[in-house]
C-alpha cells in the first residue's frame, strides 16, 4: 500500500500538532532564579478566584474585580464584601499555600501555574494544583508532598 504525498504530509502535520499540544499542556517550570511570593499573572492572584470561597462555599468562585484587596504584591478578588473582610483580617489563613503555585510542582522543586478547580483544603490550609490529573498525583502522598514542598518553597521564592 502506498500513501500519497498529500496523505503523508497530512500525517506529519498531525503528529507535529499533537506534539505541540502535549508540550503546551505540560506544567511550566520556573526558568531561573527565585519566583514571586504570589502567583499573580497580570497582577491578579490565583486567576481571580476568591480564596475565601474555598473555605466558606466549598468550591472555587470567581472574584469580582470591584471587590478586591492588595496583599503580598498581588491583587486578590472576592465574590462578596464579607469574603474580602475575612481575608483582610487573616490573609495567611485564607491565601493558598506556596503563593498559589502548584503544590505538587513545589514538592518536586519547581513552580507551575494552577487550575482553580484543582484544589484541596488539608489541615485548614488551601492547596492548589496545576490540573486535576496533577492533583491526583499530589494526593497519593499528601503529608509527604506537603513536607517536601515546605522544604523546597523557601529556596524557590527567594
mmCIF file of C-alpha atoms in Angstrom:
data_model
loop_
_atom_site.group_PDB
_atom_site.id
_atom_site.type_symbol
_atom_site.label_atom_id
_atom_site.label_comp_id
_atom_site.label_asym_id
_atom_site.label_seq_id
_atom_site.Cartn_x
_atom_site.Cartn_y
_atom_site.Cartn_z
ATOM 1 C CA UNK A 1 0.000 0.000 0.000
ATOM 2 C CA UNK A 2 1.407 3.342 -0.987
ATOM 3 C CA UNK A 3 0.437 6.603 0.659
ATOM 4 C CA UNK A 4 0.134 9.712 -1.428
ATOM 5 C CA UNK A 5 2.434 12.636 -0.798
ATOM 6 C CA UNK A 6 -0.565 14.676 0.419
ATOM 7 C CA UNK A 7 -1.576 11.942 2.911
ATOM 8 C CA UNK A 8 1.989 11.671 4.248
ATOM 9 C CA UNK A 9 2.192 15.440 4.666
ATOM 10 C CA UNK A 10 -1.160 15.452 6.469
ATOM 11 C CA UNK A 11 0.021 12.710 8.836
ATOM 12 C CA UNK A 12 3.275 14.535 9.525
ATOM 13 C CA UNK A 13 1.433 17.755 10.313
ATOM 14 C CA UNK A 14 -0.947 15.865 12.611
ATOM 15 C CA UNK A 15 1.990 14.419 14.539
ATOM 16 C CA UNK A 16 3.628 17.849 14.855
ATOM 17 C CA UNK A 17 0.348 19.351 16.068
ATOM 18 C CA UNK A 18 -0.143 16.563 18.633
ATOM 19 C CA UNK A 19 3.388 17.037 19.986
ATOM 20 C CA UNK A 20 2.867 20.805 20.223
ATOM 21 C CA UNK A 21 -0.387 20.323 22.150
ATOM 22 C CA UNK A 22 1.332 17.890 24.539
ATOM 23 C CA UNK A 23 4.186 20.320 25.175
ATOM 24 C CA UNK A 24 1.808 23.202 25.882
ATOM 25 C CA UNK A 25 -0.130 21.007 28.344
ATOM 26 C CA UNK A 26 2.944 20.237 30.457
ATOM 27 C CA UNK A 27 3.372 22.089 33.760
ATOM 28 C CA UNK A 28 5.624 25.082 33.204
ATOM 29 C CA UNK A 29 8.802 25.041 35.227
ATOM 30 C CA UNK A 30 10.146 28.270 36.576
ATOM 31 C CA UNK A 31 13.026 29.298 34.353
ATOM 32 C CA UNK A 32 15.728 30.590 36.644
ATOM 33 C CA UNK A 33 16.092 32.351 39.930
ATOM 34 C CA UNK A 34 13.528 32.999 42.632
ATOM 35 C CA UNK A 35 9.847 33.374 41.849
ATOM 36 C CA UNK A 36 7.402 35.983 43.117
ATOM 37 C CA UNK A 37 5.967 35.155 46.543
ATOM 38 C CA UNK A 38 2.477 35.098 44.970
ATOM 39 C CA UNK A 39 1.440 33.509 41.671
ATOM 40 C CA UNK A 40 -0.214 36.554 40.129
ATOM 41 C CA UNK A 41 -0.464 36.587 36.355
ATOM 42 C CA UNK A 42 -1.266 40.121 35.285
ATOM 43 C CA UNK A 43 -1.086 41.150 38.939
ATOM 44 C CA UNK A 44 -4.186 39.104 39.865
ATOM 45 C CA UNK A 45 -3.716 36.292 42.396
ATOM 46 C CA UNK A 46 -4.952 32.770 41.685
ATOM 47 C CA UNK A 47 -6.536 33.705 38.374
ATOM 48 C CA UNK A 48 -9.114 35.951 40.041
ATOM 49 C CA UNK A 49 -10.653 33.184 42.114
ATOM 50 C CA UNK A 50 -11.950 34.166 45.567
ATOM 51 C CA UNK A 51 -9.656 32.361 48.067
ATOM 52 C CA UNK A 52 -12.203 32.617 50.888
ATOM 53 C CA UNK A 53 -14.897 30.832 48.861
ATOM 54 C CA UNK A 54 -12.931 27.567 49.029
ATOM 55 C CA UNK A 55 -13.500 27.620 52.790
ATOM 56 C CA UNK A 56 -16.985 29.140 53.004
ATOM 57 C CA UNK A 57 -18.630 27.765 49.859
ATOM 58 C CA UNK A 58 -16.574 24.584 49.478
ATOM 59 C CA UNK A 59 -15.809 25.397 45.859
ATOM 60 C CA UNK A 60 -13.928 27.872 43.689
ATOM 61 C CA UNK A 61 -15.888 31.037 42.917
ATOM 62 C CA UNK A 62 -14.825 33.800 40.546
ATOM 63 C CA UNK A 63 -13.991 37.039 42.298
ATOM 64 C CA UNK A 64 -15.479 40.388 41.364
ATOM 65 C CA UNK A 65 -12.826 42.900 40.201
ATOM 66 C CA UNK A 66 -14.733 45.627 42.082
ATOM 67 C CA UNK A 67 -14.235 43.747 45.387
ATOM 68 C CA UNK A 68 -10.521 43.360 45.931
ATOM 69 C CA UNK A 69 -7.614 43.715 48.342
ATOM 70 C CA UNK A 70 -3.916 44.075 47.665
ATOM 71 C CA UNK A 71 -1.630 41.765 49.624
ATOM 72 C CA UNK A 72 1.904 40.427 49.032
ATOM 73 C CA UNK A 73 2.270 42.400 45.806
ATOM 74 C CA UNK A 74 -0.846 40.939 44.198
ATOM 75 C CA UNK A 75 -4.499 41.883 43.805
ATOM 76 C CA UNK A 76 -6.919 39.366 45.332
ATOM 77 C CA UNK A 77 -10.521 39.296 44.108
ATOM 78 C CA UNK A 78 -13.567 38.309 46.156
ATOM 79 C CA UNK A 79 -17.136 37.325 45.381
ATOM 80 C CA UNK A 80 -18.542 39.332 48.313
ATOM 81 C CA UNK A 81 -17.538 42.160 50.630
ATOM 82 C CA UNK A 82 -17.821 39.697 53.532
ATOM 83 C CA UNK A 83 -15.208 37.444 51.917
ATOM 84 C CA UNK A 84 -12.936 40.439 51.441
ATOM 85 C CA UNK A 85 -13.309 41.374 55.123
ATOM 86 C CA UNK A 86 -12.463 37.826 56.222
ATOM 87 C CA UNK A 87 -9.363 37.796 54.022
ATOM 88 C CA UNK A 88 -8.144 41.224 55.146
ATOM 89 C CA UNK A 89 -8.493 40.126 58.779
ATOM 90 C CA UNK A 90 -6.457 36.930 58.202
ATOM 91 C CA UNK A 91 -4.781 36.725 54.781
ATOM 92 C CA UNK A 92 -2.428 33.896 55.807
ATOM 93 C CA UNK A 93 -5.454 31.881 56.898
ATOM 94 C CA UNK A 94 -7.148 32.104 53.505
ATOM 95 C CA UNK A 95 -4.369 32.501 50.944
ATOM 96 C CA UNK A 96 -3.273 29.265 49.281
ATOM 97 C CA UNK A 97 -0.022 27.686 50.327
ATOM 98 C CA UNK A 98 3.164 28.240 48.326
ATOM 99 C CA UNK A 99 1.977 31.584 46.982
ATOM 100 C CA UNK A 100 -0.781 29.943 44.969
ATOM 101 C CA UNK A 101 1.654 27.993 42.801
ATOM 102 C CA UNK A 102 1.005 24.309 42.094
ATOM 103 C CA UNK A 103 1.615 22.412 45.338
ATOM 104 C CA UNK A 104 2.801 19.271 43.554
ATOM 105 C CA UNK A 105 5.293 21.252 41.465
ATOM 106 C CA UNK A 106 6.698 22.935 44.581
ATOM 107 C CA UNK A 107 7.048 19.491 46.179
ATOM 108 C CA UNK A 108 9.034 18.489 43.084
ATOM 109 C CA UNK A 109 11.258 21.570 43.360
ATOM 110 C CA UNK A 110 9.827 23.974 40.777
ATOM 111 C CA UNK A 111 6.826 26.229 40.273
ATOM 112 C CA UNK A 112 3.893 25.872 37.912
ATOM 113 C CA UNK A 113 0.601 27.604 37.210
ATOM 114 C CA UNK A 114 -2.652 26.346 38.717
ATOM 115 C CA UNK A 115 -6.161 25.380 37.768
ATOM 116 C CA UNK A 116 -8.519 26.888 40.383
ATOM 117 C CA UNK A 117 -10.670 23.745 40.036
ATOM 118 C CA UNK A 118 -7.783 21.532 41.269
ATOM 119 C CA UNK A 119 -7.806 22.283 44.990
ATOM 120 C CA UNK A 120 -7.923 20.737 48.431
ATOM 121 C CA UNK A 121 -8.109 22.013 51.984
ATOM 122 C CA UNK A 122 -5.827 19.998 54.227
ATOM 123 C CA UNK A 123 -5.219 20.829 57.873
ATOM 124 C CA UNK A 124 -7.122 24.095 57.452
ATOM 125 C CA UNK A 125 -4.869 25.232 54.590
ATOM 126 C CA UNK A 126 -5.663 25.670 50.906
ATOM 127 C CA UNK A 127 -3.537 23.827 48.342
ATOM 128 C CA UNK A 128 -3.871 24.373 44.589
ATOM 129 C CA UNK A 129 -2.544 22.253 41.739
ATOM 130 C CA UNK A 130 -1.785 22.615 38.037
ATOM 131 C CA UNK A 131 -4.627 20.322 36.963
ATOM 132 C CA UNK A 132 -6.895 17.636 38.320
ATOM 133 C CA UNK A 133 -4.598 14.929 36.962
ATOM 134 C CA UNK A 134 -1.597 16.506 38.734
ATOM 135 C CA UNK A 135 -3.732 16.831 41.859
ATOM 136 C CA UNK A 136 -4.290 13.054 41.795
ATOM 137 C CA UNK A 137 -0.503 12.588 41.850
ATOM 138 C CA UNK A 138 -0.227 15.034 44.758
ATOM 139 C CA UNK A 139 -2.990 13.227 46.661
ATOM 140 C CA UNK A 140 -1.112 9.905 46.565
ATOM 141 C CA UNK A 141 1.049 11.204 49.438
ATOM 142 C CA UNK A 142 -0.393 14.456 50.784
ATOM 143 C CA UNK A 143 1.686 14.585 54.007
ATOM 144 C CA UNK A 144 4.914 13.715 52.159
ATOM 145 C CA UNK A 145 4.233 16.209 49.374
ATOM 146 C CA UNK A 146 3.404 18.971 51.860
ATOM 147 C CA UNK A 147 6.602 18.220 53.766
ATOM 148 C CA UNK A 148 8.736 18.289 50.599
ATOM 149 C CA UNK A 149 7.011 21.456 49.367
ATOM 150 C CA UNK A 150 7.568 23.165 52.729
ATOM 151 C CA UNK A 151 11.266 22.299 52.428
ATOM 152 C CA UNK A 152 11.518 23.468 48.793
ATOM 153 C CA UNK A 153 9.411 26.633 48.982
ATOM 154 C CA UNK A 154 11.911 28.942 50.754
ATOM 155 C CA UNK A 155 14.529 28.245 48.062
ATOM 156 C CA UNK A 156 12.057 28.791 45.229
ATOM 157 C CA UNK A 157 10.641 32.099 46.423
ATOM 158 C CA UNK A 158 13.799 33.769 47.433
#
